[in-house]
mmCIF file of C-alpha atoms in Angstrom:
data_model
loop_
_atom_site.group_PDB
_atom_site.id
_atom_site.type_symbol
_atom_site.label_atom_id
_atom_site.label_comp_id
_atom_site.label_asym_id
_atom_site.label_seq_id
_atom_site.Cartn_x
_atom_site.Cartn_y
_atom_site.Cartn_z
ATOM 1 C CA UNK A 1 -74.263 -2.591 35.713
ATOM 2 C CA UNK A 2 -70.534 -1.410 35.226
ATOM 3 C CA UNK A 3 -68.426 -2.800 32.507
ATOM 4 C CA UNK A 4 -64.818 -2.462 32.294
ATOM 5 C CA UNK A 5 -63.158 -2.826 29.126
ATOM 6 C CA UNK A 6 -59.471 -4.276 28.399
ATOM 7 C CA UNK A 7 -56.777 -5.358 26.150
ATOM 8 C CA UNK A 8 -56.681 -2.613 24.260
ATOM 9 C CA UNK A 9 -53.148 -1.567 22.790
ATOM 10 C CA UNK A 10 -50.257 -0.996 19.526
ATOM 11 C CA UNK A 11 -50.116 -3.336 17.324
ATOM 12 C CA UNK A 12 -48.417 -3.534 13.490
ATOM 13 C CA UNK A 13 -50.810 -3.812 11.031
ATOM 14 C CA UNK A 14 -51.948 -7.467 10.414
ATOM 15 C CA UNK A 15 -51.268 -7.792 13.974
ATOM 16 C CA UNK A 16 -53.692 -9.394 16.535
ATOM 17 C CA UNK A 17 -55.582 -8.220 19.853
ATOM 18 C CA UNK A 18 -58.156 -9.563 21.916
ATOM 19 C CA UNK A 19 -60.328 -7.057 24.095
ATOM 20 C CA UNK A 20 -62.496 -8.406 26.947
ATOM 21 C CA UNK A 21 -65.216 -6.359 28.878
ATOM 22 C CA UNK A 22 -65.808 -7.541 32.222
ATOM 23 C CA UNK A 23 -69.760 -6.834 33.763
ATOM 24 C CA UNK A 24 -70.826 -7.002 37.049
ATOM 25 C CA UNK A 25 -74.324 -6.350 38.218
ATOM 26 C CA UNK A 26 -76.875 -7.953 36.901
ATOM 27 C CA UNK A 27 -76.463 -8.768 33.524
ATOM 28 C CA UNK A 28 -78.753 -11.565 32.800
ATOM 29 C CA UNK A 29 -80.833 -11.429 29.520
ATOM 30 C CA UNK A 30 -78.218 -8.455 28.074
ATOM 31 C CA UNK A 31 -77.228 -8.683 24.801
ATOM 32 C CA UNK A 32 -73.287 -6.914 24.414
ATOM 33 C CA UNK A 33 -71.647 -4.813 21.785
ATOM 34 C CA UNK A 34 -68.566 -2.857 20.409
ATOM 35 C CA UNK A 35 -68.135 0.370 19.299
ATOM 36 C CA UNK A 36 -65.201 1.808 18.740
ATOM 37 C CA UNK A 37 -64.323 5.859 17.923
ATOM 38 C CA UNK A 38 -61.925 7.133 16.237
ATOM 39 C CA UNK A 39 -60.429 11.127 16.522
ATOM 40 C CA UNK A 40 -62.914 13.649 14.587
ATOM 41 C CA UNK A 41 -65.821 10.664 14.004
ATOM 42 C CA UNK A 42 -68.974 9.304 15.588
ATOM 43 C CA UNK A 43 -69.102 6.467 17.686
ATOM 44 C CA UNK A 44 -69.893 3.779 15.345
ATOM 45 C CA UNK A 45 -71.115 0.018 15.808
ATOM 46 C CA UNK A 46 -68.184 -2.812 15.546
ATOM 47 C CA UNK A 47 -69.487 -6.206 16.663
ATOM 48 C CA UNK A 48 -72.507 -7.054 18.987
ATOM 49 C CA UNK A 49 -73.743 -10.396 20.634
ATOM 50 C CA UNK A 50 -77.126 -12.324 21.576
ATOM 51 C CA UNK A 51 -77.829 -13.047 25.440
ATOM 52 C CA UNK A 52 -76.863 -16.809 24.522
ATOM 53 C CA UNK A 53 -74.227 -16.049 22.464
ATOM 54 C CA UNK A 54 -76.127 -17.623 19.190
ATOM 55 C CA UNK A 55 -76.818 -14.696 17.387
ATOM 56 C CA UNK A 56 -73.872 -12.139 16.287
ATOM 57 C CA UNK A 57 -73.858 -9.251 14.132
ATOM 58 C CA UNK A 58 -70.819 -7.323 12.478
ATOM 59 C CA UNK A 59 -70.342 -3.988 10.705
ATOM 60 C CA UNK A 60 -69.051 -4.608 7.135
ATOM 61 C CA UNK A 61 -65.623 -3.357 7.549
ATOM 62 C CA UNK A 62 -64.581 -6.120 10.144
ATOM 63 C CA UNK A 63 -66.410 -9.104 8.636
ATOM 64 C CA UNK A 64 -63.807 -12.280 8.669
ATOM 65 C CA UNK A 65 -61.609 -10.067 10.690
ATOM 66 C CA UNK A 66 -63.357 -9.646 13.901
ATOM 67 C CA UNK A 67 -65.256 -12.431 16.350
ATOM 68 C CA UNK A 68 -67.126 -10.972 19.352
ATOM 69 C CA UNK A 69 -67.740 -14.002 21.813
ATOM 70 C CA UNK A 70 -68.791 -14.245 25.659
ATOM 71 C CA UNK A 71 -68.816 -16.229 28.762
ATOM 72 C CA UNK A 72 -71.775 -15.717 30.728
ATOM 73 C CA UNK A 73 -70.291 -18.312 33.365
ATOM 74 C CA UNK A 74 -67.309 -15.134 33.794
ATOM 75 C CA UNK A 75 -70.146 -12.176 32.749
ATOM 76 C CA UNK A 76 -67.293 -11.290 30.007
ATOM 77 C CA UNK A 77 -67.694 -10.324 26.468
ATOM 78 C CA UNK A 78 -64.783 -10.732 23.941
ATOM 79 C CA UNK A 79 -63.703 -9.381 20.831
ATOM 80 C CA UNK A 80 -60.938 -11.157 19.091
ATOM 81 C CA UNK A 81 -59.539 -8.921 16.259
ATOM 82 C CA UNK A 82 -56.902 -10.019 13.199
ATOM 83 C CA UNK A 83 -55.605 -8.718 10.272
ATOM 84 C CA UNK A 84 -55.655 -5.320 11.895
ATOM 85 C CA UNK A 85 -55.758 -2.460 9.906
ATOM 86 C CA UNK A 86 -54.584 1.233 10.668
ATOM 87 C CA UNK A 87 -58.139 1.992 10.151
ATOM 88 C CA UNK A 88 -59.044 -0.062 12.626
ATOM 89 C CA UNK A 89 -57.261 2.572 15.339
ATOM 90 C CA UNK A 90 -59.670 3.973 17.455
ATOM 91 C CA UNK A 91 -61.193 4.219 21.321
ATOM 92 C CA UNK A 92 -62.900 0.526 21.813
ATOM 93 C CA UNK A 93 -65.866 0.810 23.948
ATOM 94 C CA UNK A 94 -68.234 -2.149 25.524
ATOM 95 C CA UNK A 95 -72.210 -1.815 25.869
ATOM 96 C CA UNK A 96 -74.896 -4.199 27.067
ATOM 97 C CA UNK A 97 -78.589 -4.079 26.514
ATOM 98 C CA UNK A 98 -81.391 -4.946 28.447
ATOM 99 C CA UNK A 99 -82.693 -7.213 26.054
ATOM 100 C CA UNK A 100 -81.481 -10.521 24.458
ATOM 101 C CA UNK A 101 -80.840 -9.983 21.376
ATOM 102 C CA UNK A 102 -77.671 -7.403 19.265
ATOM 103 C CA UNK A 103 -78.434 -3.833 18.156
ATOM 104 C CA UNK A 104 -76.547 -1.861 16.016
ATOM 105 C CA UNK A 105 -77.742 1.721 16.909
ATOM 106 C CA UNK A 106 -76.047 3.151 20.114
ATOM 107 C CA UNK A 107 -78.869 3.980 21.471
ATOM 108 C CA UNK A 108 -80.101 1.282 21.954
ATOM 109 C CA UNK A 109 -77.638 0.337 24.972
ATOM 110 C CA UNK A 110 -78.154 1.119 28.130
ATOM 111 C CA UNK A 111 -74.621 0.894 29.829
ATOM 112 C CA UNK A 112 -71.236 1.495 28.189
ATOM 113 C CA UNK A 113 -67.830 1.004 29.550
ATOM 114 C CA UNK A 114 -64.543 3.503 29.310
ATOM 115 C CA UNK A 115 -62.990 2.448 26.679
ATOM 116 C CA UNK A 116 -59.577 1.032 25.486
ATOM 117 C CA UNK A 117 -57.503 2.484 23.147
ATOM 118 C CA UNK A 118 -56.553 0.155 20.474
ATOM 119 C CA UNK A 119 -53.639 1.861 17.794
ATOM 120 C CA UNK A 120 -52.413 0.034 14.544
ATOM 121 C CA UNK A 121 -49.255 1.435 12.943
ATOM 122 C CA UNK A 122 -48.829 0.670 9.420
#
């Protein structure tokens, strides 16, 4: 499986962005989340999505903000974010699972993308 992340960029704060992470290989069953890093932190969970798309999770700090949605028909995962916030700057990376339903914990994801830099000035 190899995911390639996109869409990443500046933005103003209260801006808008829309990342997509295209799979190939064989993705079927795999739930798929976001994590994003920022400079001097962990890795930490952003959004994450059910095989069918039914089932979504969302760390508490982009609740309302964030939507992570997918197209299994394209094998692409999105994640539409508003109201931006500087804090939100950081390195935006994709994972999928090889189960069906969203994790939180990084570990649990088998494959991960590179990454897209996403930067909100204030």
């Amino acid at each position: 499986v190899q995911l390639q992340a996109s869409g990443g960029g500046l933005v103003q704060a209260g801006g808008s962005l829309r990342l997509s992470c295209a799979a190939s290989g064989r993705t079927f069953n795999y739930a798929m989340g976001w994590f994003r890093q920022a400079p001097g932190k962990e890795r930490g969970f952003v959004a994450a999505v059910s095989w069918s798309g039914s089932s979504t999770d969302y760390t508490d700090s982009v609740k309302g903000r964030f939507t992570i949605s997918r197209d299994n028909a394209k094998n692409t995962v999105y994640l539409q974010m508003t109201s931006l916030k500087p804090e939100d700057t950081a390195v935006y990376y994709c994972a999928a699972r090889a189960l069906p339903w969203p994790a939180t914990l990084a570990s649990e994801y088998n494959y991960w993308g590179q990454g897209t830099q996403v930067t909100v000035s204030s």
